[in-house]
Amino acid sequence: MAAFGTEFAAQMGTCRYRDGAWDTPAMEPVAPIPLHPAAHVLHYSSSCFEGLKAYRWSDGEPRIFRLGRHVQRMQASARLLCLPVPGQDLLAGLIRSVVDAARDAIPDFPGALYLRPTLVGTEPNIGAAAHASQQALLYVLASPVGDYFAGGQRPLRVVIEPGMRSTPDFGKAKTGGNYAAALRLVVGAREQFQADQVLFCPDDDVQETGAANFILLDDERIITKPLDGSILEGVTRDSILTLARDSGYSVEERFLTVSEVLEWAKHGEAALSGTAAVLTGVGTLVYEGRDYPVYGGKVGPNTEKLRAMLTAIQSGERPDPHGWIHSL
């Protein structure tokens, strides 16, 4: 299979916003999008997106994981970006149409169809720095995918970075600007330390990596940062915490310091959670140039257990008590 996110289904869903209303959604071939050089998104970064997955079950039919929660999060991101907010039925319907059109492209589990709804401001106005775009394009891409991290499931190397990933209260938006702000640090960590990701810890506040939420685990507890606006309100994070509570773990959503995380690494587990990564174990933390093994450099049993519980629901092998699975 091609590298994650580089292969696409033949069709995408589109819908334009103009004159104060959304057009009728349409399906069209995946192709370059015409944008005016003065488009709002190109100058003032008016864009947000989502990432969710559809899975092929053993009966051959596709199911979408937590569609409603992803729609709500994209609506919240659109509001923060001052973009026109697509209605729930419009956005969910467009995603369903894209999955239906791409059903033959969905790989067998654990592969999936990764879905990327995207919303951009398209008003041609370079004088609109202090104004919301009055025109927008909503489109949904579908990408058949396998493992997010190259080489499959393996313990990750994560560099602890004292800098900030996002501006305060804007980290919960799923917008390209947050990823752009983190990119130079992620690239630098990969070049200097052969790291997979960077864990941002401004003012000794352990937040999240550039692409996933950060979680500590052991046989009894799950600890992760609370949703205070500075981190993405991860759907996988919420799913893992819910399954952990169902299984009798004590779930603590509280602030963590770097020293506490390094001390935890001596006996406990750490993992990254996200739609693409699912739940992937951290084997090494790199802090101030020094390696700190996590759980002896291995993926721990609690990480494997909770990941297996979640993927069993996604694949249809386990009942879905929380109503997370959506049929077309």
Coordinates of C-alpha atoms in Angstrom, one line a residue:
M1 CA 0.0 0.0 0.0
A2 CA 1.2 3.5 -0.8
A3 CA 2.4 5.8 2.0
F4 CA -0.4 7.0 4.4
G5 CA -2.4 9.8 2.7
T6 CA -0.9 9.7 -0.7
E7 CA -3.5 7.5 -2.5
F8 CA -7.0 8.8 -3.2
A9 CA -10.4 7.4 -4.3
A10 CA -11.6 8.5 -7.7
Q11 CA -14.3 10.9 -6.4
M12 CA -14.7 13.6 -3.8
G13 CA -17.7 15.4 -2.4
T14 CA -18.0 19.2 -2.8
C15 CA -20.3 22.0 -1.7
R16 CA -19.8 25.8 -2.1
Y17 CA -21.0 28.6 0.1
R18 CA -22.0 31.9 -1.5
D19 CA -24.6 34.6 -1.2
G20 CA -25.2 33.5 2.3
A21 CA -26.2 29.9 1.6
W22 CA -24.8 26.5 0.8
D23 CA -25.2 25.1 -2.7
T24 CA -26.5 21.6 -3.4
P25 CA -23.7 19.1 -2.6
A26 CA -22.1 17.3 -5.6
M27 CA -19.8 14.4 -6.3
E28 CA -17.0 15.0 -8.8
P29 CA -13.7 13.5 -9.9
V30 CA -10.7 14.2 -7.6
A31 CA -8.8 16.9 -9.5
P32 CA -7.1 20.3 -8.8
I33 CA -9.4 22.9 -7.3
P34 CA -9.5 26.3 -9.1
L35 CA -8.8 29.1 -6.6
H36 CA -8.5 32.8 -7.3
P37 CA -5.0 34.0 -6.4
A38 CA -6.6 36.4 -3.9
A39 CA -8.6 33.6 -2.2
H40 CA -9.0 34.3 1.6
V41 CA -7.4 31.0 2.5
L42 CA -4.2 31.7 0.6
H43 CA -3.6 34.9 2.5
Y44 CA -5.3 34.6 5.9
S45 CA -5.3 30.8 6.5
S46 CA -9.1 30.5 6.8
S47 CA -9.2 26.7 6.7
C48 CA -10.1 23.8 8.9
F49 CA -10.4 20.1 8.4
E50 CA -11.3 16.7 10.0
G51 CA -9.9 13.2 9.9
L52 CA -12.1 10.1 10.4
K53 CA -12.2 6.6 9.1
A54 CA -14.6 4.1 7.5
Y55 CA -14.0 0.4 7.8
R56 CA -15.1 -2.6 5.8
W57 CA -16.8 -5.2 8.0
S58 CA -16.9 -8.9 7.3
D59 CA -20.3 -8.5 5.6
G60 CA -18.6 -6.3 3.0
E61 CA -20.4 -3.1 4.1
P62 CA -18.6 0.0 5.2
R63 CA -19.1 1.6 8.6
I64 CA -18.0 5.1 9.7
F65 CA -16.5 5.5 13.2
R66 CA -18.0 8.3 15.3
L67 CA -19.3 10.3 12.4
G68 CA -21.4 12.6 14.6
R69 CA -18.6 13.6 16.9
H70 CA -16.3 14.4 14.0
V71 CA -19.0 16.6 12.4
Q72 CA -19.5 18.5 15.7
R73 CA -15.8 19.1 16.0
M74 CA -15.5 20.4 12.4
Q75 CA -18.4 22.7 13.1
A76 CA -16.6 24.0 16.2
S77 CA -13.4 24.5 14.2
A78 CA -15.3 26.4 11.5
R79 CA -16.7 28.8 14.1
L80 CA -13.2 29.5 15.6
L81 CA -11.9 30.2 12.0
C82 CA -14.9 32.5 11.3
L83 CA -15.9 30.3 8.4
P84 CA -19.5 29.4 7.3
V85 CA -20.6 26.5 9.4
P86 CA -21.9 23.5 7.4
G87 CA -25.1 22.0 8.9
Q88 CA -24.8 18.5 10.5
D89 CA -27.0 16.9 7.8
L90 CA -25.1 18.5 5.0
L91 CA -21.6 17.5 6.3
A92 CA -22.6 14.0 7.4
G93 CA -24.5 13.4 4.2
L94 CA -21.5 14.5 2.1
I95 CA -19.2 12.2 4.0
R96 CA -21.6 9.3 3.6
S97 CA -21.8 9.9 -0.2
V98 CA -18.0 9.8 -0.5
V99 CA -17.8 6.6 1.5
D100 CA -20.5 5.0 -0.7
A101 CA -18.7 6.1 -3.9
A102 CA -15.4 4.7 -2.6
R103 CA -16.7 1.4 -1.0
D104 CA -14.7 -0.7 -3.5
A105 CA -11.5 1.1 -2.5
I106 CA -11.7 0.3 1.2
P107 CA -9.0 -2.1 2.1
D108 CA -9.6 -5.0 4.5
F109 CA -9.2 -4.4 8.2
P110 CA -7.0 -3.2 9.8
G111 CA -6.8 -0.9 6.7
A112 CA -9.4 1.8 6.4
L113 CA -10.8 4.6 4.2
Y114 CA -9.4 7.7 5.8
L115 CA -11.7 10.7 5.2
R116 CA -10.6 14.3 5.1
P117 CA -13.4 16.9 5.1
T118 CA -11.9 20.3 4.4
L119 CA -13.3 23.8 4.5
V120 CA -11.6 26.8 3.1
G121 CA -12.4 30.5 2.6
T122 CA -12.5 31.3 -1.1
E123 CA -13.6 35.0 -1.3
P124 CA -11.2 36.8 -3.6
N125 CA -10.2 39.7 -1.4
I126 CA -6.7 40.6 -0.2
G127 CA -8.2 43.4 1.8
A128 CA -10.1 41.1 4.0
A129 CA -7.6 40.5 6.8
A130 CA -10.0 41.7 9.4
H131 CA -13.1 40.2 7.8
A132 CA -14.5 36.7 7.5
S133 CA -14.6 35.1 4.1
Q134 CA -18.0 35.4 2.5
Q135 CA -17.4 32.5 0.2
A136 CA -16.2 29.0 1.1
L137 CA -15.6 25.6 -0.4
L138 CA -16.3 22.4 1.5
Y139 CA -14.9 19.2 0.1
V140 CA -14.3 15.6 1.3
L141 CA -11.4 13.4 0.1
A142 CA -11.2 9.7 0.7
S143 CA -7.8 7.9 1.0
P144 CA -7.3 4.1 1.4
V145 CA -4.7 3.7 4.2
G146 CA -2.8 1.3 6.3
D147 CA -0.5 2.1 9.2
Y148 CA 0.1 5.8 9.9
F149 CA 3.7 5.4 11.2
A150 CA 6.1 3.9 8.7
G151 CA 7.1 0.4 9.6
G152 CA 3.9 -0.5 11.3
Q153 CA 3.3 -0.9 15.0
R154 CA 6.5 -0.2 17.0
P155 CA 7.6 1.9 20.0
L156 CA 7.8 5.5 19.0
R157 CA 10.6 8.0 19.8
V158 CA 9.2 11.3 21.0
V159 CA 11.1 14.5 21.8
I160 CA 9.9 16.7 24.7
E161 CA 9.8 20.3 23.5
P162 CA 9.4 23.3 25.8
G163 CA 7.9 25.4 23.1
M164 CA 4.2 25.9 22.2
R165 CA 2.3 24.0 19.5
S166 CA -0.5 26.5 19.2
T167 CA -1.7 29.8 20.6
P168 CA -3.7 29.5 23.8
D169 CA -7.4 28.5 23.4
F170 CA -6.8 27.8 19.7
G171 CA -5.3 24.3 20.1
K172 CA -8.7 22.7 20.0
A173 CA -9.2 23.9 16.4
K174 CA -8.2 21.4 13.7
T175 CA -6.6 23.9 11.4
G176 CA -3.5 23.8 9.2
G177 CA -2.0 26.8 11.0
N178 CA -1.5 24.7 14.2
Y179 CA 0.3 22.0 12.2
A180 CA 2.4 24.6 10.4
A181 CA 3.5 26.1 13.7
A182 CA 4.7 22.7 14.9
L183 CA 6.3 21.5 11.6
R184 CA 9.8 23.0 11.9
L185 CA 10.2 21.5 15.4
V186 CA 9.0 18.1 14.3
V187 CA 11.3 18.1 11.2
G188 CA 14.2 19.2 13.4
A189 CA 13.5 16.5 16.0
R190 CA 13.4 13.9 13.2
E191 CA 16.7 15.1 11.8
Q192 CA 18.6 15.5 15.1
F193 CA 17.1 12.6 17.2
Q194 CA 15.4 10.3 14.6
A195 CA 12.2 11.1 16.4
D196 CA 8.7 10.2 15.3
Q197 CA 7.0 13.1 17.0
V198 CA 7.4 16.1 19.4
L199 CA 5.6 16.4 22.7
F200 CA 4.9 20.1 23.4
C201 CA 5.3 21.2 27.0
P202 CA 5.2 25.0 27.3
D203 CA 5.8 26.3 30.8
D204 CA 6.2 22.7 32.0
D205 CA 2.6 21.9 30.9
V206 CA 2.6 18.5 29.1
Q207 CA 0.1 19.0 26.3
E208 CA 0.1 16.9 23.1
T209 CA 2.3 16.0 20.1
G210 CA 2.0 17.7 16.7
A211 CA -0.5 15.1 15.5
A212 CA -1.9 13.2 18.5
N213 CA -3.0 13.4 22.1
F214 CA -0.6 12.1 24.8
I215 CA -1.7 9.5 27.4
L216 CA 0.0 7.8 30.4
L217 CA -1.1 4.3 31.4
D218 CA -0.5 1.5 33.9
D219 CA -2.5 -1.4 35.2
E220 CA -4.8 0.8 37.2
R221 CA -4.7 4.4 35.8
I222 CA -5.0 6.5 32.7
I223 CA -3.7 10.0 33.0
T224 CA -4.0 12.8 30.4
K225 CA -4.2 16.5 30.1
P226 CA -7.7 18.0 30.5
L227 CA -9.5 19.7 27.6
D228 CA -8.8 23.3 28.4
G229 CA -8.7 24.7 24.8
S230 CA -5.0 24.3 24.3
I231 CA -5.2 20.7 22.9
L232 CA -7.3 19.0 20.3
E233 CA -10.4 17.4 21.6
G234 CA -9.4 14.0 20.2
V235 CA -12.2 11.6 19.3
T236 CA -9.9 8.7 19.7
R237 CA -8.8 10.1 23.1
D238 CA -12.4 10.2 24.2
S239 CA -13.0 6.7 22.9
I240 CA -10.0 5.3 24.8
L241 CA -10.9 7.1 28.0
T242 CA -14.5 5.7 27.7
L243 CA -13.3 2.1 27.2
A244 CA -10.8 2.5 30.0
R245 CA -13.6 3.6 32.4
D246 CA -15.7 0.6 31.2
S247 CA -12.8 -1.7 32.0
G248 CA -12.3 -0.4 35.6
Y249 CA -9.3 1.9 35.1
S250 CA -9.2 5.2 37.1
V251 CA -9.2 8.0 34.6
E252 CA -7.5 11.2 35.6
E253 CA -7.7 14.3 33.4
R254 CA -5.3 16.7 35.0
F255 CA -2.2 18.7 34.3
L256 CA 1.2 16.9 34.1
T257 CA 4.8 18.2 34.4
V258 CA 7.8 17.0 32.5
S259 CA 9.4 15.6 35.6
E260 CA 6.3 13.6 36.4
V261 CA 6.2 12.1 33.0
L262 CA 9.9 11.1 33.1
E263 CA 9.3 9.5 36.5
W264 CA 6.3 7.7 35.2
A265 CA 8.3 6.3 32.3
K266 CA 10.4 4.2 34.7
H267 CA 7.5 1.9 35.4
G268 CA 4.4 2.9 33.4
E269 CA 3.4 3.2 29.7
A270 CA 2.9 6.2 27.4
A271 CA 1.0 6.3 24.1
L272 CA -0.2 8.6 21.4
S273 CA -3.9 8.6 20.4
G274 CA -5.5 9.8 17.2
T275 CA -7.6 8.8 14.3
A276 CA -4.6 7.9 12.2
A277 CA -2.4 6.5 14.9
V278 CA -5.3 4.9 16.9
L279 CA -3.3 4.1 20.1
T280 CA 0.5 3.8 19.5
G281 CA 3.0 3.1 22.3
V282 CA 5.9 5.4 23.1
G283 CA 9.1 3.6 23.7
T284 CA 11.5 6.5 24.2
L285 CA 11.2 10.1 25.4
V286 CA 14.1 12.4 24.5
Y287 CA 14.6 15.3 26.8
E288 CA 17.5 17.8 26.7
G289 CA 19.3 15.4 24.4
R290 CA 19.0 12.4 26.6
D291 CA 17.0 9.2 26.0
Y292 CA 14.5 8.1 28.7
P293 CA 13.1 4.6 28.0
V294 CA 9.4 4.2 28.6
Y295 CA 8.3 0.8 29.9
G296 CA 11.7 -0.6 29.1
G297 CA 11.5 0.7 25.5
K298 CA 8.5 -1.5 24.7
V299 CA 4.9 -1.1 23.9
G300 CA 3.1 -2.0 27.2
P301 CA 0.3 -4.4 27.7
N302 CA -2.3 -1.8 28.7
T303 CA -1.6 0.1 25.5
E304 CA -2.1 -3.1 23.5
K305 CA -5.2 -4.0 25.4
L306 CA -7.0 -0.7 24.9
R307 CA -6.0 -0.5 21.3
A308 CA -7.3 -4.0 20.7
M309 CA -10.6 -3.1 22.5
L310 CA -11.1 -0.1 20.2
T311 CA -10.1 -1.8 17.0
A312 CA -12.4 -4.7 17.8
I313 CA -15.4 -2.2 17.9
Q314 CA -14.2 -0.5 14.7
S315 CA -14.0 -3.8 12.9
G316 CA -17.3 -5.2 14.1
E317 CA -15.7 -8.0 16.1
R318 CA -17.0 -6.6 19.4
P319 CA -20.4 -5.0 20.3
D320 CA -20.7 -1.3 20.2
P321 CA -22.3 -0.2 23.4
H322 CA -21.8 3.5 22.9
G323 CA -23.4 3.9 19.4
W324 CA -20.1 4.9 17.8
I325 CA -20.6 2.9 14.5
H326 CA -22.6 4.5 11.7
S327 CA -23.9 2.7 8.6
L328 CA -24.4 4.4 5.3

